[in-house]
Coordinates of C-alpha atoms and ligand atoms in Angstrom, one line a residue:
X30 CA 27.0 -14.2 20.3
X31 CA 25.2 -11.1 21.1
X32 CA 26.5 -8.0 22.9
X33 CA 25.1 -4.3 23.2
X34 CA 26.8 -1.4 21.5
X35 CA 26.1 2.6 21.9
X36 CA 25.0 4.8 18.7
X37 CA 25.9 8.6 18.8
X38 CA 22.8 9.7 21.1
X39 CA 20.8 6.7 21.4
X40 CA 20.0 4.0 23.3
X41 CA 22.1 0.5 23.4
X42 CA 21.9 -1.0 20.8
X43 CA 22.5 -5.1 20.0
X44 CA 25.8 -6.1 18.0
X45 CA 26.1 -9.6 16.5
X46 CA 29.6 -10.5 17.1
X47 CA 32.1 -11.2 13.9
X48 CA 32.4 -15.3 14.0
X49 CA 28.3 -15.1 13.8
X50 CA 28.3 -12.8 11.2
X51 CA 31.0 -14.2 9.5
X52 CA 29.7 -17.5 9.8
X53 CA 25.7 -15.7 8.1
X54 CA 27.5 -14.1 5.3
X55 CA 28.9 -17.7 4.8
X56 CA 25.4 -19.2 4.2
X57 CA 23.7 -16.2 2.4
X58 CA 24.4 -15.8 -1.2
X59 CA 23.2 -12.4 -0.8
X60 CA 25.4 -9.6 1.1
X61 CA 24.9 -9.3 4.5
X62 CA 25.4 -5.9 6.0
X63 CA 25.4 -4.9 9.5
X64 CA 26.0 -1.5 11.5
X65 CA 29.6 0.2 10.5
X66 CA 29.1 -1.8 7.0
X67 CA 29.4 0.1 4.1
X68 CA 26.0 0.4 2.3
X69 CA 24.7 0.0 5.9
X70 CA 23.0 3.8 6.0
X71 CA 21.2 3.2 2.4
X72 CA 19.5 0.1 3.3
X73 CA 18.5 0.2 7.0
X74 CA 16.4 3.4 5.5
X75 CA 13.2 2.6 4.5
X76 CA 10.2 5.0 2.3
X77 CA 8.9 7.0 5.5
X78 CA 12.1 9.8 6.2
X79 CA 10.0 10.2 9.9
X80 CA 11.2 6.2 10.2
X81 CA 14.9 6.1 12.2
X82 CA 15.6 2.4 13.0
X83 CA 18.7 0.6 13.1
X84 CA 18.7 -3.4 12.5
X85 CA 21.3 -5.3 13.8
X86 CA 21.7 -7.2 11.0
X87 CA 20.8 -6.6 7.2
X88 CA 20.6 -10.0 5.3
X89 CA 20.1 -9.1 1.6
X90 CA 18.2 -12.5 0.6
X91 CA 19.5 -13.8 -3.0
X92 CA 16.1 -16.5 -3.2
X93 CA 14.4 -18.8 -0.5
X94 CA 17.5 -20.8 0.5
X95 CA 19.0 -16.9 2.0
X96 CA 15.8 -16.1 3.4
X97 CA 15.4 -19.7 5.1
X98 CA 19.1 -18.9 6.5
X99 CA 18.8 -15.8 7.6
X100 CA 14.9 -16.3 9.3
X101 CA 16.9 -19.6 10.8
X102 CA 20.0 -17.0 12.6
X103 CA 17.6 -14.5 13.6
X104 CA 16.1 -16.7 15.8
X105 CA 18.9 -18.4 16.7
X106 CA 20.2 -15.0 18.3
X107 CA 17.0 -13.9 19.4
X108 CA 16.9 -11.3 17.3
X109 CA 13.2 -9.9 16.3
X110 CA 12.8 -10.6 12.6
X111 CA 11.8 -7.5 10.5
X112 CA 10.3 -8.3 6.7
X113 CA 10.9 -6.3 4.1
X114 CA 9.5 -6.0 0.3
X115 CA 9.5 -2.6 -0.9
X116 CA 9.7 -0.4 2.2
X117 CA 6.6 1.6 1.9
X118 CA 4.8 0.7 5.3
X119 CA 3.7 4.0 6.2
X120 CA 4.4 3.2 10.0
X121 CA 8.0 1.6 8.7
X122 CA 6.7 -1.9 10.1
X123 CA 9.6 -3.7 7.8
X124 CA 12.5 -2.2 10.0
X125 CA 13.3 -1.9 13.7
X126 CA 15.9 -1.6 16.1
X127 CA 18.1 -4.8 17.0
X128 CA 15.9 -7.0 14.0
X129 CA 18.0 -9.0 11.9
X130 CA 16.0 -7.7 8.7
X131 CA 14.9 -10.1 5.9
X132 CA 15.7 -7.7 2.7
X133 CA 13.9 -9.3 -0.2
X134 CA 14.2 -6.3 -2.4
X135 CA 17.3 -8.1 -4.8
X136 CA 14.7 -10.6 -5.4
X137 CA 12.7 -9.2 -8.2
X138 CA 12.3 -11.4 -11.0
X139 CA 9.0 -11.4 -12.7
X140 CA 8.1 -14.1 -15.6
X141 CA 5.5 -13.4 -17.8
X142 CA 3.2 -16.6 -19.4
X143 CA 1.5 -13.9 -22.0
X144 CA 0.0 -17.5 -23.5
X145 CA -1.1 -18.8 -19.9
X146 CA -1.8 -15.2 -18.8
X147 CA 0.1 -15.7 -15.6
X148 CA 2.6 -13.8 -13.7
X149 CA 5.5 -14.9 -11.6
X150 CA 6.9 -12.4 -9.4
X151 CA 9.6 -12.7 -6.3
X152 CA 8.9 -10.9 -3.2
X153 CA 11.3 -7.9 -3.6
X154 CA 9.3 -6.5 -6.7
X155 CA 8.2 -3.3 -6.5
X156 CA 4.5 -2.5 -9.0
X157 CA 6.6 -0.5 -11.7
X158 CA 8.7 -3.4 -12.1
X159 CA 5.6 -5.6 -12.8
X160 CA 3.2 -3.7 -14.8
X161 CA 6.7 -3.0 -17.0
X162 CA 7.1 -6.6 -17.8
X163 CA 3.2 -7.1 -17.9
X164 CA 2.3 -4.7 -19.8
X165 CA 4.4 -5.0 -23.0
X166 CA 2.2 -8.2 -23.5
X167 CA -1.0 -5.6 -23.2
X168 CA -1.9 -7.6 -19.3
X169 CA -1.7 -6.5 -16.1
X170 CA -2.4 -7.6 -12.8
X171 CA -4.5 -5.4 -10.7
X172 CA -2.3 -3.4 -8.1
X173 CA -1.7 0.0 -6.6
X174 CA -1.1 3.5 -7.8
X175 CA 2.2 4.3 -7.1
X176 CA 4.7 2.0 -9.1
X177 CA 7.7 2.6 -6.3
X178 CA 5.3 0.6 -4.1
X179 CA 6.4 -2.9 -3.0
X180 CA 4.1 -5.6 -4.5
X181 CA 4.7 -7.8 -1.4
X182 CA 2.9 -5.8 1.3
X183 CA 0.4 -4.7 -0.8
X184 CA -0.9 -7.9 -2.1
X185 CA -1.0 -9.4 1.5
X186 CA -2.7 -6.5 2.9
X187 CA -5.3 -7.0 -0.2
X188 CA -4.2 -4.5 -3.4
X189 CA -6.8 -1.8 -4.2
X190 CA -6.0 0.8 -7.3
X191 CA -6.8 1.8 -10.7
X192 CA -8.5 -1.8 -12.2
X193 CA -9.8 -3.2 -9.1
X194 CA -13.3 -2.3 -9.9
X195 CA -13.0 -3.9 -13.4
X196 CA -11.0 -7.0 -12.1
X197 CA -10.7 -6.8 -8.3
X198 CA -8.3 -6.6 -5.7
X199 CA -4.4 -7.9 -6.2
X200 CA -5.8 -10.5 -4.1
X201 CA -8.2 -11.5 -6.5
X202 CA -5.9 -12.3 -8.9
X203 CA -3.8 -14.4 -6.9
X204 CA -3.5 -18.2 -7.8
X205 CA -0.7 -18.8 -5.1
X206 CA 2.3 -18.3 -3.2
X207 CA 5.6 -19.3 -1.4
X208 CA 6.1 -18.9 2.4
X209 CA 8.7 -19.7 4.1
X210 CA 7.4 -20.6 7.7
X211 CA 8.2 -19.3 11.3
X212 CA 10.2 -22.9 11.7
X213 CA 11.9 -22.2 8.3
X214 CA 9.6 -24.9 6.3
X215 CA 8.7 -24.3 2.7
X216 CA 5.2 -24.1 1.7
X217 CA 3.0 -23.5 -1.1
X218 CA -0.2 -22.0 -0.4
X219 CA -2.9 -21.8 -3.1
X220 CA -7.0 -22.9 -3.7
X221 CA -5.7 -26.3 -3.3
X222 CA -2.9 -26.3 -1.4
X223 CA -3.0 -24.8 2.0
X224 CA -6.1 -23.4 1.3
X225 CA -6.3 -21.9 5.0
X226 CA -3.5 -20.3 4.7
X227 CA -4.2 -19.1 1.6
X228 CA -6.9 -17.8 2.4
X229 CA -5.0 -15.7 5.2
X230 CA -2.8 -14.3 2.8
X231 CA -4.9 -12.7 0.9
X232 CA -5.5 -9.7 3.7
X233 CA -3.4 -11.1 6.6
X234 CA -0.5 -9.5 5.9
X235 CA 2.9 -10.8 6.5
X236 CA 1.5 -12.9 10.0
X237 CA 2.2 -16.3 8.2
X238 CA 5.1 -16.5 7.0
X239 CA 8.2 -14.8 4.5
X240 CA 6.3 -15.2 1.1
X241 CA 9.2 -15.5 -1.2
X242 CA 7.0 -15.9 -4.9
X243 CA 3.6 -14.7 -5.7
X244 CA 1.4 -16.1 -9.0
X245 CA -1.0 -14.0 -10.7
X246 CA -3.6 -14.3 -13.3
X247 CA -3.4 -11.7 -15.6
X248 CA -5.9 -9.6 -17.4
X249 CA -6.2 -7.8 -20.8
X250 CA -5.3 -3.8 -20.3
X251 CA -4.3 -1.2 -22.8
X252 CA -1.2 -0.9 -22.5
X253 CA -2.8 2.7 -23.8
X254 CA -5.6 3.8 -21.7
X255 CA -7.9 6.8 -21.1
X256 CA -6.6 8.2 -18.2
X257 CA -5.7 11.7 -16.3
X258 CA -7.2 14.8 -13.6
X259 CA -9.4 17.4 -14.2
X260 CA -8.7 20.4 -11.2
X261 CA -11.1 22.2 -10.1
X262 CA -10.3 25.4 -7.0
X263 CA -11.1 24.2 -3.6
X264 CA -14.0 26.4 -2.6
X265 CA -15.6 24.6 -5.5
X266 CA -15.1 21.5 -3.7
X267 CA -18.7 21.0 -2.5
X268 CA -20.4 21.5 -6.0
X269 CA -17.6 19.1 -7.1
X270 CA -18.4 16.1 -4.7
X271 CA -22.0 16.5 -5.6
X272 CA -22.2 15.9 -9.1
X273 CA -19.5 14.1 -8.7
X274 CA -21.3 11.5 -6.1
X275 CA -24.6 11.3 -8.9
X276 CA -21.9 10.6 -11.8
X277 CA -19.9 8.0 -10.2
X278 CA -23.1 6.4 -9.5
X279 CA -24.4 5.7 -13.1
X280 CA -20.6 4.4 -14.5
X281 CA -19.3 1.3 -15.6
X282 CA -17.1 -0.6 -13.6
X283 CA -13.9 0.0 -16.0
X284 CA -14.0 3.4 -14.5
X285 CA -11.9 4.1 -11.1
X286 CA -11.5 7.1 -9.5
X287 CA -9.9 9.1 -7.0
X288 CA -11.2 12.7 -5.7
X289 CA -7.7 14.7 -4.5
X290 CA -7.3 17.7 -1.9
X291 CA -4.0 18.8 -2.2
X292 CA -2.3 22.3 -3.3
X293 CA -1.7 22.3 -6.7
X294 CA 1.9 21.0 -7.5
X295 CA 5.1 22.5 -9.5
X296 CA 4.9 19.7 -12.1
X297 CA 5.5 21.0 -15.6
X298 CA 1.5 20.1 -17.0
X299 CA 0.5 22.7 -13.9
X300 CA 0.5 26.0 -15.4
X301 CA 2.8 28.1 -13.0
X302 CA 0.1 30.5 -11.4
X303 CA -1.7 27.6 -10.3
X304 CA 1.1 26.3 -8.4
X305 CA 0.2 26.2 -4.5
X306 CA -3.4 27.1 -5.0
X307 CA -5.8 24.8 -3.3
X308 CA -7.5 22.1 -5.8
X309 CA -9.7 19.8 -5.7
X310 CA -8.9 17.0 -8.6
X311 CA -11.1 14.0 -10.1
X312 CA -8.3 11.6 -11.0
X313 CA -9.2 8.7 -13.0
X314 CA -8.5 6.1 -15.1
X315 CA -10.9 3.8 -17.8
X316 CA -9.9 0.1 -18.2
X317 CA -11.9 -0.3 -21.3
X318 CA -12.4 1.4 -24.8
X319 CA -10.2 4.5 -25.2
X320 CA -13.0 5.9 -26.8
X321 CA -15.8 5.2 -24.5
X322 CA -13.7 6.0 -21.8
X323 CA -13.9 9.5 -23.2
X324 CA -17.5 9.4 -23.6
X325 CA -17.8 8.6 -19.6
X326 CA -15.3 10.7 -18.4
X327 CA -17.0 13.7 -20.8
X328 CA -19.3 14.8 -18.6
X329 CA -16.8 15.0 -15.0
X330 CA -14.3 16.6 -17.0
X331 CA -16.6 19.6 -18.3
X332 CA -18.7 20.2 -15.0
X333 CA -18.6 23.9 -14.0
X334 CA -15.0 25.8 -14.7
X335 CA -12.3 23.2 -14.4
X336 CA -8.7 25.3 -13.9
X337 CA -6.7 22.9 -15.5
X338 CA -7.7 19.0 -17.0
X339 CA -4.7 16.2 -18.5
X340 CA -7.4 13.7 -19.2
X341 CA -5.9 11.9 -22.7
X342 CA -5.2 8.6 -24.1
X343 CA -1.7 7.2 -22.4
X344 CA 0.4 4.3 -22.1
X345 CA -0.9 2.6 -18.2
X346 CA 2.4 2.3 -17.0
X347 CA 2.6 6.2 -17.5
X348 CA -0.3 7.0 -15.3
X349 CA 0.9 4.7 -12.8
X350 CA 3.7 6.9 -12.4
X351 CA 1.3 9.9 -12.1
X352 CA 1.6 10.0 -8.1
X353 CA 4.9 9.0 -7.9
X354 CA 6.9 12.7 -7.7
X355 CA 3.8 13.1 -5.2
X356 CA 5.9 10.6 -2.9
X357 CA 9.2 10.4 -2.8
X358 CA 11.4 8.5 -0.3
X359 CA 12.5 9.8 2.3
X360 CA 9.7 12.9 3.3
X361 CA 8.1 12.7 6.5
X362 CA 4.8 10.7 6.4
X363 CA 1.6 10.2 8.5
X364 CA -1.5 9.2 7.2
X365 CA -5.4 8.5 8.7
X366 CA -7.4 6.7 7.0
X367 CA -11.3 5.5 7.1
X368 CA -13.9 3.7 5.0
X369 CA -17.5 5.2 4.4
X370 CA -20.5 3.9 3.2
X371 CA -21.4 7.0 0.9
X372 CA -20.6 10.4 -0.2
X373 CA -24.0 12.0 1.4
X374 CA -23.9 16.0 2.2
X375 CA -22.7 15.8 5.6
X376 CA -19.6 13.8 4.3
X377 CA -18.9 16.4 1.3
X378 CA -19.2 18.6 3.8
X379 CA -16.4 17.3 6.3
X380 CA -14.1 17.0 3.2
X381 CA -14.8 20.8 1.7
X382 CA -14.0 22.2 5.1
X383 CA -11.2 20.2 6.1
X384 CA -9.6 20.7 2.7
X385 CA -9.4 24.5 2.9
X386 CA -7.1 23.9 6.1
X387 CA -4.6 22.0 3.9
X388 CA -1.0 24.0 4.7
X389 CA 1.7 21.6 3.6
X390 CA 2.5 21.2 -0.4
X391 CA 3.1 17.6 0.5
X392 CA -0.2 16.9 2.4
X393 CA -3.4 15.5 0.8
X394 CA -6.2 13.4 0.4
X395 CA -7.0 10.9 -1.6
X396 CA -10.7 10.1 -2.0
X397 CA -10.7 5.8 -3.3
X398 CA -14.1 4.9 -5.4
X399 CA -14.4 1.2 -4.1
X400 CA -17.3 -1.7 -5.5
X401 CA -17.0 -3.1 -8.8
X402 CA -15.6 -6.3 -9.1
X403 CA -14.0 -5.8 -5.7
X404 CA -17.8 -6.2 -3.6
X405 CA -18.4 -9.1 -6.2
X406 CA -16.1 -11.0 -4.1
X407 CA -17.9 -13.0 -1.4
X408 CA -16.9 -11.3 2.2
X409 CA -15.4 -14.4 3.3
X410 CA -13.5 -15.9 0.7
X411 CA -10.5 -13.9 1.2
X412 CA -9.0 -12.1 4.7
X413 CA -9.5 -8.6 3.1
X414 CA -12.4 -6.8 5.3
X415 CA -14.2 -3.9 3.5
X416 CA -15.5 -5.3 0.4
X417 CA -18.5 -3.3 0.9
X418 CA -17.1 0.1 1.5
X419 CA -18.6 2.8 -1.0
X420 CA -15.6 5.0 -0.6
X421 CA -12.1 5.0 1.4
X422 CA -10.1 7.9 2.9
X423 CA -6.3 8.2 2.9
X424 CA -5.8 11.6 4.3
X425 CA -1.5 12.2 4.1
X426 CA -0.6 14.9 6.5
X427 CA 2.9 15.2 4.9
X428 CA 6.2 17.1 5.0
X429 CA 9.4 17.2 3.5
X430 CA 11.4 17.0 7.2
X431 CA 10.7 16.9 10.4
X432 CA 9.9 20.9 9.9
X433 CA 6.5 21.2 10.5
X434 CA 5.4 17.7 10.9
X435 CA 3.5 18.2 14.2
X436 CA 1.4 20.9 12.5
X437 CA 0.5 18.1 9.3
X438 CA -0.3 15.1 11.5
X439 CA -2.7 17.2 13.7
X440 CA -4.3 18.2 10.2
X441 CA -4.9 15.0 9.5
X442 CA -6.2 13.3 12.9
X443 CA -8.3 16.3 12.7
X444 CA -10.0 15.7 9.1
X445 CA -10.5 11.9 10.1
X446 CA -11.9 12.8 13.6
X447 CA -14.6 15.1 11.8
X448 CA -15.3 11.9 9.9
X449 CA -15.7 9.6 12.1
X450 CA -19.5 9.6 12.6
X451 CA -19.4 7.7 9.2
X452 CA -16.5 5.7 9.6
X453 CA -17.5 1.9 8.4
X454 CA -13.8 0.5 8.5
X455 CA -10.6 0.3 7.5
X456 CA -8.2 -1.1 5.1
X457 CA -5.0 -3.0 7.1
X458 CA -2.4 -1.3 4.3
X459 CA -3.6 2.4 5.7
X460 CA -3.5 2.1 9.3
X461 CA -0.4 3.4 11.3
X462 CA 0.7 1.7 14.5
X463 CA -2.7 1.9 15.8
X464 CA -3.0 -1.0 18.3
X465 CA -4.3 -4.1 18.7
X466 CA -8.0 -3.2 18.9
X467 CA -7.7 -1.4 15.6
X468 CA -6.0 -4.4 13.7
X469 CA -9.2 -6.1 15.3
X470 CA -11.3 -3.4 13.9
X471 CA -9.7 -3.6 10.5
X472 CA -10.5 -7.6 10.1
X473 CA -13.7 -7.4 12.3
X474 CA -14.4 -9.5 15.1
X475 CA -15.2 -13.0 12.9
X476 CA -12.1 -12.6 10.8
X477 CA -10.1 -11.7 13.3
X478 CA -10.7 -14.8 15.2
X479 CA -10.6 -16.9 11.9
X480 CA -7.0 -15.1 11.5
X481 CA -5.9 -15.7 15.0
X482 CA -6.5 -19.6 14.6
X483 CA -4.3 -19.7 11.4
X484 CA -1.7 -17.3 13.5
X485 CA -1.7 -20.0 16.4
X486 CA -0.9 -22.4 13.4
X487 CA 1.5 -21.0 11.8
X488 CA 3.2 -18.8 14.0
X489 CA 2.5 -19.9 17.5
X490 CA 5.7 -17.7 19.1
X491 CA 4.8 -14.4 16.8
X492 CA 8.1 -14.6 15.0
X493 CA 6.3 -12.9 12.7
X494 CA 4.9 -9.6 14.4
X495 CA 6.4 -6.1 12.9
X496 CA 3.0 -5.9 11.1
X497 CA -0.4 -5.2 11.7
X498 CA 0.1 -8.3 13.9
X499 CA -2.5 -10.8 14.6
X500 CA -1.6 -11.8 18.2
X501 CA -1.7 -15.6 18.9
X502 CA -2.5 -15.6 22.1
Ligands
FAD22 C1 3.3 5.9 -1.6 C2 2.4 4.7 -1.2 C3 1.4 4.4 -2.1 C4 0.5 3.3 -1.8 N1 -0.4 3.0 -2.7 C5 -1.2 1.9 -2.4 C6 -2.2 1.5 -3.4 O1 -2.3 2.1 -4.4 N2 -2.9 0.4 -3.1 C7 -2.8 -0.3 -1.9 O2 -3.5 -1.3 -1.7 N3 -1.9 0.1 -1.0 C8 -1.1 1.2 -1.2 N4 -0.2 1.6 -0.3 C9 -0.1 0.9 1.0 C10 0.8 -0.3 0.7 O3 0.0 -1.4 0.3 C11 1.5 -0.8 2.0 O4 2.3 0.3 2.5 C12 2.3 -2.0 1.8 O5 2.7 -2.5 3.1 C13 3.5 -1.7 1.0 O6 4.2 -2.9 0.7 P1 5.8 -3.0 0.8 O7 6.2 -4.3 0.4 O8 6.4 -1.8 0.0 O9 6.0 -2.7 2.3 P2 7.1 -3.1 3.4 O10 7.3 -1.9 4.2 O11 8.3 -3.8 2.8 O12 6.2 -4.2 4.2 C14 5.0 -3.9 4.8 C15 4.6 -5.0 5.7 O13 4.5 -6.2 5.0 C16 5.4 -7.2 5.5 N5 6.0 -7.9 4.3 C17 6.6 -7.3 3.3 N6 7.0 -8.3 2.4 C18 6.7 -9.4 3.0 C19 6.8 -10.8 2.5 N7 7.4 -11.1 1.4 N8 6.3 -11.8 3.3 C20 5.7 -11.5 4.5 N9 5.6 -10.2 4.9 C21 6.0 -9.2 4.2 C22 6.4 -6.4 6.3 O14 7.0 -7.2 7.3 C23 5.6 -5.3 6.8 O15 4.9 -5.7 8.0 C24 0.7 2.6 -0.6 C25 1.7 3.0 0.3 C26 2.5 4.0 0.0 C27 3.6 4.4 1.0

C-alpha cells in the first residue's frame, strides 16, 4: 500500500508502507532503501548537484533476479520506474520523485576473454572500471572520456570518445545484451537474436527495457598511448580553429580530438599564472604508434605560441582520467549541445566570440572531431543518428552551486543560439529535457518512427519513460 507523506518544504510526497517494503527487501538480494533509511541521502543523489529528487523507493539490484523483482513492485504500486547505471544524465533522467528506482550501480562485474577479445560487463559499471580490467590485456572497448561515466547510458545512447574514429562508436562494438522487459521477461538481444531490438539499443536509449549485461568486442590499444593538450590564449582562438580545421583534415583516423574553451584550471601541470586565464586547448589522443602519433600531433602542437602543451606518451587509462577533476559530482550542470557539418569561418567565428564571454571556472566547451570509423557505419544499421556530423558541440555552462547558475546556463543557450544557423543534429546523450520534438529531432523523422514501432513492442504502457523517451502512442 501507498500513502503520501510531507518533506520539510516540499510537496507530498508517496510513502510505500512497511509490510510492502518489508515484503521487497525480502525478494531483493540487494538493500533496499527508502526515505528516512540510512544511506537514503547518498544514493537518491545522482552526478548533476542542480538534480533534487526523492524516489520512493531505492532497490539496490544484486543481478537480474533483483532487478526483475523490483521492476515487478514498482509496477505493482504504481510507482514510475526510474533506471539507473552510473548517474551521469545531465538532466538527472535516472531519478525522480515518488519512482521506485532500479540502482544497478552494485552490479559491476566485468570479464575479460583477452583470448576471445570479448568483454562482459554488468549494467552498474562505470568506463574507469572497464578500461581498468581491459586494458591490463592492452584492449579496450571504445567509450567515453570521462571514466566516472556510467557505461550503461552511454552505450544505449551510442558511445562517442577518444577511439571512435579508429574503431567506432561503443555501439559498434557491441555483440549483445540482456534486457529485462517492461512485463519483467528476460531477453537476449544480439545480430541474431532480437535483432530489432537490438538494433534499438544501440541509440534508443533505455526505451526497451532494464539491460542488465552488455558484450563487447574488444580492440588492441596501448595500454601506453600518445596523448595530451596543447593551450593556446583565447584571443588566439580564431588562428587556432583555422589551422586547426586544415590539420584535422589531412589525419589518420587513429587521431581524435577535442578543441576546449574553458579558463585555464588549478591543476598542478598548469603553471600558476596561467590559472583562470581564458584558453583555448587542442586535446587529443593517437590510437596507433606512439611514435607516429608524435609525428601527427607535431605540427598542432607547435602552431604559433602555445602557453603551456602535456602532449607525452601515457598509460590510456591515465588520459581517460584527464577530464575527470573537470567534473566532479555534485556541481551544478547544464549543457547545449549541437552537431555541424564543418568548421568553416563563420563557425570559428561563433566559437571565438562566445568563448571570450566564458565567466565560470567550471564552464566550457568541448569541440568533438566525429567521422572515422564512426561515418563508416551504414546510417541505418544502428539507432544512433549523426553518423555524418563533421563536428559536435557540448557547450557546459557550469557552476559549483546554485550561485551563479542562472548567469552560466544563459551563457550557454546563448553560444548554441549563435550556432544554430549550422546546427545539423544532435546526439540523444547531450540533450537536456528538451521535449518530445527534439527527441524526434535527435533520431530524425524515419528513425524515430522505426523506434516508436519497437517502443509499441516492447513497451506498449511507457514503463520505461525517464529518458529521452520514445512515446508509444
Ligand atoms: C561528465 C560526463 C561526461 C560524459 N562523457 C561522454 C562521452 O565521453 N561520450 C558519450 O557518448 N557520452 C558522454 N556523456 C553523456 C553520457 O553518455 C550520458 O550522460 C549517459 O546517459 C550516462 O550514462 P549513465 O549510465 O551514467 O547515466 P544514468 O543517469 O544512470 O542513465 C541515463 C539514462 O539511461 C537510462 N539507463 C541507464 N542504465 C540503463 C540500463 N541498464 N538499462 C536501461 N536504461 C538505462 C536511464 O534510465 C536514463 O534515462 C557524458 C556525461 C557526463 C555527465
Amino acid at each position: 500500500m501507498t500513502t503520501t507523506a510531507t518533506g520539510p518544504g516540499r510537496p507530498r510526497l508517496r510513502a510505500i508502507g512497511a509490510p510492502a517494503l518489508a515484503g521487497l527487501r525480502a525478494a531483493l538480494m540487494g538493500e533496499v532503501i527508502a526515505p528516512g533509511d540510512g544511506g537514503y541521502e547518498e544514493h537518491r543523489r545522482v552526478w548533476n548537484g542542480s538534480i533534487d529528487r526523492r524516489p520512493a523507493v531505492i532497490a539496490r539490484c544484486a543481478g537480474v533476479d533483483d532487478v526483475r523483482a523490483a521492476l515487478r513492485f514498482g509496477r505493482e504500486h504504481g510507482l514510475p520506474i526510474a533506471v539507473r547505471g552510473g548517474g551521469h544524465s545531465f538532466p538527472g533522467l535516472s531519478t525522480a520523485d515518488d519512482a521506485l528506482l532500479v540502482d544497478l550501480r552494485p552490479m559491476c562485474g566485468v570479464r575479460v576473454d583477452p583470448d576471445a577479445r570479448v568483454a562482459g560487463a554488468q549494467a552498474g559499471v562505470l568506463l574507469g572500471e572497464l578500461d581498468a580490467a581491459t586494458q591490463q590485456h592492452g584492449l579496450a572497448v571504445p567509450a567515453g572520456i570521462v571514466s566516472h561515466t556510467g557505461l550503461a547510458g552511454l552505450t544505449l545512447g551510442g558511445g562517442i570518445g577518444w577511439i571512435m574514429r579508429r574503431y567506432g562508436l561503443t555501439v559498434d562494438s557491441l555483440l549483445s545484451t540482456d534486457v529485462v522487459t517492461a512485463d519483467g521477461e528476460f531477453v537476449r538481444a544480439s545480430e541474431d537474436e532480437n535483432p530489432e531490438l537490438f538494433w534499438g539499443l544501440r541509440g534508443g536509449g533505455g526505451n526497451f527495457g532494464i539491460v542488465t549485461d552488455f558484450r563487447f568486442r574488444l580492440h588492441p590499444l596501448g595500454p601506453l598511448v600518445m596523448a595530451g593538450a596543447t593551450f593556446w590564449p583565447m584571443s588566439e582562438a580564431g588562428r587556432v580553429l583555422r589551422f586547426y580545421r586544415d590539420w584535422v583534415a589531412g589525419c589518420p583516423d587513429d587521431l581524435m580530438t577535442l578543441v576546449v574553451q574553458r579558463l585555464a584550471p588549478p591543476l598542478p601541470v598548469v603553471p600558476p599564472d596561467l590559472v583562470g586565464r581564458p584558453v583555448i586547448a587542442v586535446v587529443g589522443c593517437y590510437a596507433g604508434d606512439i611514435d607516429a602519433g608524435e609525428r601527427v600531433f607535431e605540427p598542432m602542437r607547435t602552431f604559433g605560441t602555445p602557453v603551456l602543451d602535456v602532449f607525452a606518451p601515457k598509460p590510456f587509462v591515465t588520459h581517460q582520467t584527464m577530464f575527470d577533476p573537470s567534473f566532479r559530482h555534485g556541481c551544478w550542470y547544464y549543457v547545449r549541445s549541437c552537431d555541424v557539418a564543418e568548421l568553416g569561418d563563420d563557425v570559428i567565428d561563433v566559437v571565438a566570440e562566445h568563448g571570450r564571454r566564458i565567466s565560470s571556472p567550471l564552464s566550457s566547451i568541448a569541440l568533438w572531431q566525429m567521422g572515422g570509423a564512426v561515418a563508416r557505419v551504414g546510417e541505418h544499421e544502428t539507432a544512433f543518428n549523426g553518423r555524418g556530423a563533421g563536428f559536435t558541440f557540448n557547450i557546459n555552462g557550469n557552476t559549483a552551486t546554485a550561485d551563479g547558475f542562472d548567469e552560466q546556463r544563459q551563457w550557454a543557450r546563448e553560444y548554441w543560439s549563435a550556432l544554430s544557423p549550422f546546427h545539423t543534429g544532435v546526439y540523444v546523450n547531450f540533450l537536456m529535457e528538451e521535449g518530445d520534438a527534439r527527441v524526434r529531432q535527435a533520431y530524425g523523422d524515419a528513425r524515430y518512427d522505426r523506434l516508436r514501432a519497437l517502443k509499441r513492442e516492447y513497451d506498449p504502457a511507457n514503463v520505461f519513460r525517464l529518458n529521452q523517451n520514445i512515446r508509444p502512442d
